[in-house]
XYZ file of N, CA, C and O in Angstrom:
344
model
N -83.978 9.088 145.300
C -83.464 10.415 145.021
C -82.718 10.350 143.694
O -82.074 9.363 143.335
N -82.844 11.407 143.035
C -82.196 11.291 141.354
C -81.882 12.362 141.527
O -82.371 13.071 142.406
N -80.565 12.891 140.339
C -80.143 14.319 140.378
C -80.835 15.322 139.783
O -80.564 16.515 139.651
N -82.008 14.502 139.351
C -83.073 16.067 138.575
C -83.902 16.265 138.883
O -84.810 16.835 138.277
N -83.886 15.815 140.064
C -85.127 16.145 141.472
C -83.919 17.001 142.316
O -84.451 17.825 143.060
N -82.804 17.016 142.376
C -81.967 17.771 143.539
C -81.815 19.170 142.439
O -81.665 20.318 142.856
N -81.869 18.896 141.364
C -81.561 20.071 140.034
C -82.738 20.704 140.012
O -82.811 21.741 139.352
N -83.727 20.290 140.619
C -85.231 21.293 140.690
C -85.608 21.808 142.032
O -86.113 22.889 142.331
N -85.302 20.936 142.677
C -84.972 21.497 144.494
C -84.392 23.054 144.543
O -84.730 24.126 145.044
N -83.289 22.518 143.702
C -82.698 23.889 143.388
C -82.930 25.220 142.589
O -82.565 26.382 142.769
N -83.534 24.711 141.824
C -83.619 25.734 141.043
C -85.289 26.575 141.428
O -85.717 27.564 140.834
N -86.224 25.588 142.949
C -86.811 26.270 143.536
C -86.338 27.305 144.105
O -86.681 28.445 143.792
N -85.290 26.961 145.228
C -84.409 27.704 146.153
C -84.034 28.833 145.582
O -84.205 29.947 146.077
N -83.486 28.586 144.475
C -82.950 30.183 143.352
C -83.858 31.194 143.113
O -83.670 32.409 143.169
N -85.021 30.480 142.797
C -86.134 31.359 142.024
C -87.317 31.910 142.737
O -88.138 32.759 142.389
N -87.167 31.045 144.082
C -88.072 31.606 145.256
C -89.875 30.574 145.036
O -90.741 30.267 145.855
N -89.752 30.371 143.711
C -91.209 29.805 143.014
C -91.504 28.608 142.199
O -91.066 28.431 141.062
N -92.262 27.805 142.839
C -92.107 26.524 141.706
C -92.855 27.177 140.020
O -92.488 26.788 138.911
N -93.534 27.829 140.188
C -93.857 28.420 138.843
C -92.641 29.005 138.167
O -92.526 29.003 136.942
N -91.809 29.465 138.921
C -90.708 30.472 138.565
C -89.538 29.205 137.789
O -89.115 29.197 136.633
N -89.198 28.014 139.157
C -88.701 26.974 139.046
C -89.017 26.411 137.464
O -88.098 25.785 136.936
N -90.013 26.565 136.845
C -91.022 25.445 136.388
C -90.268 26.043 135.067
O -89.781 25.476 134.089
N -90.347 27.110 135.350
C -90.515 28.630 133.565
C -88.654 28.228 133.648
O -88.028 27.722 132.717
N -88.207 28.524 134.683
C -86.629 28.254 134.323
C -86.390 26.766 134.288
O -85.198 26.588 134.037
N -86.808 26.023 134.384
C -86.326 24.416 133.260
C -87.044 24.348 132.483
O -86.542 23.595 131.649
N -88.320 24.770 132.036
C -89.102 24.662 131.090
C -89.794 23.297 130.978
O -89.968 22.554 130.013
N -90.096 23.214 132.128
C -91.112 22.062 132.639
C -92.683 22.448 133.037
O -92.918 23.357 133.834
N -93.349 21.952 132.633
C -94.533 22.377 133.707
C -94.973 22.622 135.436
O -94.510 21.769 136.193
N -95.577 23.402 135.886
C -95.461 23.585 137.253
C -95.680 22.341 137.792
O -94.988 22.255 138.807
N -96.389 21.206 137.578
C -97.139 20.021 137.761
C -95.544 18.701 137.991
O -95.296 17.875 138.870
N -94.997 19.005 137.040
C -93.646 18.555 137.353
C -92.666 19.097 137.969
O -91.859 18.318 138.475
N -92.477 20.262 138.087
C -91.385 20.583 139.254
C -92.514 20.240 140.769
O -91.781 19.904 141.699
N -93.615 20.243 141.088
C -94.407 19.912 142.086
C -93.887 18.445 142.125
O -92.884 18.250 142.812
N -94.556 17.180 141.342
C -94.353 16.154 141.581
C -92.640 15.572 141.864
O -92.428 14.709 142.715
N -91.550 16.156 141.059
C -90.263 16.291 141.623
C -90.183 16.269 143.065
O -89.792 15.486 143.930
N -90.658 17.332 143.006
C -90.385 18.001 144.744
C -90.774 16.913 145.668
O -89.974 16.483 146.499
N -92.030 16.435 145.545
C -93.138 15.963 146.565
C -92.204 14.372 146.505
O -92.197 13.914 147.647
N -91.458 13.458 145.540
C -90.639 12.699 145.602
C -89.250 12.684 146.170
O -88.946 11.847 147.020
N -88.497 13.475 145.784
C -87.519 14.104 147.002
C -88.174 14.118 148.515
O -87.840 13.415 149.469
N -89.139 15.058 148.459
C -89.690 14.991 150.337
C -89.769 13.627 150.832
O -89.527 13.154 151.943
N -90.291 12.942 149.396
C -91.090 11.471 150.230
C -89.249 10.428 150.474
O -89.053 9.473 151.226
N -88.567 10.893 149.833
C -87.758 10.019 149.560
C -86.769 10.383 150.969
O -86.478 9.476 151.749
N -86.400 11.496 151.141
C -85.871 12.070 152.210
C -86.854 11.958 153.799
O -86.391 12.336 154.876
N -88.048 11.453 153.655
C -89.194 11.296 154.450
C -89.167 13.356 155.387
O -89.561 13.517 156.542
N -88.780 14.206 154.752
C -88.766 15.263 155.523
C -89.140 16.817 153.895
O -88.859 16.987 152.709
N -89.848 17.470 154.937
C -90.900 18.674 154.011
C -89.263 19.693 154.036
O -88.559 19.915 155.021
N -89.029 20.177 152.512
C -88.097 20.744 152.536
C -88.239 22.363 152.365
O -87.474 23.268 152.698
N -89.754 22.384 151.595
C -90.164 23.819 151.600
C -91.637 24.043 152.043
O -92.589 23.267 151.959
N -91.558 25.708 152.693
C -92.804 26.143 152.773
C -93.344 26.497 151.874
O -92.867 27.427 151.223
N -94.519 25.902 151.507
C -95.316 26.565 150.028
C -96.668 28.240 150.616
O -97.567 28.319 151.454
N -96.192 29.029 149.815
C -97.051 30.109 149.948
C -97.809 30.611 149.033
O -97.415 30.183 147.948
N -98.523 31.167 148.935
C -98.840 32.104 147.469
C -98.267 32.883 147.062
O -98.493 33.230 145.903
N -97.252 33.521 147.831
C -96.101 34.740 147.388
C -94.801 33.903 147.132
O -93.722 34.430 146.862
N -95.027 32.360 147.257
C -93.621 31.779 147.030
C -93.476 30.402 147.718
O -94.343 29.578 148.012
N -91.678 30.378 147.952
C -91.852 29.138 148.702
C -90.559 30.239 149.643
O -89.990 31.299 149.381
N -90.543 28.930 151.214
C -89.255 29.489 152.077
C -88.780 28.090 151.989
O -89.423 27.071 151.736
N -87.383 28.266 152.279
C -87.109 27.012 152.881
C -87.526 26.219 154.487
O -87.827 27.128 155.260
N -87.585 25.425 154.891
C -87.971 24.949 155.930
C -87.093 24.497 156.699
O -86.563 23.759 155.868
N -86.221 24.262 158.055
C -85.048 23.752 158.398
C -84.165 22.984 157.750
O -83.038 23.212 157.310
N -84.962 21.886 157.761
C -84.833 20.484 157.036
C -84.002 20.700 155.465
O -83.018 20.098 155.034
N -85.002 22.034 154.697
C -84.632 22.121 153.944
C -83.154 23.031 153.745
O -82.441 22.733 152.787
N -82.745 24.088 154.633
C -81.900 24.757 154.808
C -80.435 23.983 154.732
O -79.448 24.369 154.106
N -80.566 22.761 155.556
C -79.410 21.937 155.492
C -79.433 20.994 154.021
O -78.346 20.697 153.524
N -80.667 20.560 153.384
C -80.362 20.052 152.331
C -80.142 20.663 151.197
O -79.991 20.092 150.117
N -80.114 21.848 151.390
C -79.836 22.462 150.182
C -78.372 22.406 149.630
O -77.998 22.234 148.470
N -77.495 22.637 151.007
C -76.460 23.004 150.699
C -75.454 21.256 150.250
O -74.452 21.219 149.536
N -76.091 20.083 150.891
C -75.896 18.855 150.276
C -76.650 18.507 148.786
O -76.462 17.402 148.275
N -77.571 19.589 148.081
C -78.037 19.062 146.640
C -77.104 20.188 146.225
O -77.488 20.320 145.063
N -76.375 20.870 146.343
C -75.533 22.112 145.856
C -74.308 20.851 145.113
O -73.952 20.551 143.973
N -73.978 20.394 146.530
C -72.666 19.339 146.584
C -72.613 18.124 145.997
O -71.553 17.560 145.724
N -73.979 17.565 145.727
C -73.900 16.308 145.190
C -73.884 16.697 143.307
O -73.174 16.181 142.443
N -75.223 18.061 143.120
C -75.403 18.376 141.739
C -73.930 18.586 141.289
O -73.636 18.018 140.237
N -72.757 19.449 142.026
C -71.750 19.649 141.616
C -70.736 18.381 141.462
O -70.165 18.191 140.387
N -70.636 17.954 142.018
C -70.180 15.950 141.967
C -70.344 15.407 140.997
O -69.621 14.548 140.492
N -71.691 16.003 140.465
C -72.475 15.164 139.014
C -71.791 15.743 138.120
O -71.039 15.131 137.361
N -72.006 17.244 138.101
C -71.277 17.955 137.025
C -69.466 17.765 137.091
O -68.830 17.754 136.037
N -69.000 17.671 137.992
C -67.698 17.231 137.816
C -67.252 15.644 137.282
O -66.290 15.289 136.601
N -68.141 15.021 137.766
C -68.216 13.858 137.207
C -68.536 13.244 135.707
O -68.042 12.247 135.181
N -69.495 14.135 135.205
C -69.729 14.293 133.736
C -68.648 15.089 133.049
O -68.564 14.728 131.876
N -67.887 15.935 133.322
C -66.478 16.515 132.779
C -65.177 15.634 132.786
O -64.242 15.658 131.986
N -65.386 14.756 134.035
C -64.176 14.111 133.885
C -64.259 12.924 132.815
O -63.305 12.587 132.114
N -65.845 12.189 132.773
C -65.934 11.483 131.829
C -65.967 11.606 130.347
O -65.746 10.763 129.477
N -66.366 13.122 130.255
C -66.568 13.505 128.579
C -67.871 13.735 128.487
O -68.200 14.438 127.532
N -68.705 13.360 129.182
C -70.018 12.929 129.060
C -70.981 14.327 128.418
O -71.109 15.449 128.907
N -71.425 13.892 127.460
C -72.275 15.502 127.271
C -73.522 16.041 128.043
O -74.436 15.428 128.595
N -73.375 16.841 127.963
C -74.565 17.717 129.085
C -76.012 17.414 128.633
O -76.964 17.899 129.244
């Protein structure tokens, strides 16, 4: 697990769409996919439903969201306290 796989997790969850996801980091859809599919494998559990109108979250994923909320924010507090640039 890395924080820019929990930073795209998220920014599925926000946007409802890994295409959507993809256009707001400015990654290709192919990489916010392969992100994702490493997180699942890494967590061994499916965090979203994929649709054609979107994605939902999935249980699994409902509770991890709100722990990649907490850890991404950890990071970002952690990079402020160090100086560290963004």
């Amino acid at each position: 697990m890395n924080i820019v796989s929990l930073h795209t997790f998220i920014a599925i969850v926000e946007t409802g769409s890994l295409v959507r996801a993809s256009e707001k980091m400015n990654v290709t859809q192919s990489t916010v996919t392969a992100r994702l599919k490493i997180l699942e494998q890494d967590l061994g559990q499916v965090l979203l439903n994929r649709h054609k109108s979107g994605t939902t979250l999935t249980p699994a994923g409902a509770k991890w969201v709100r722990n990649a909320r907490t850890m991404t924010g950890l990071w970002r507090q952690s990079e402020d306290a160090a100086g560290a640039p963004e």
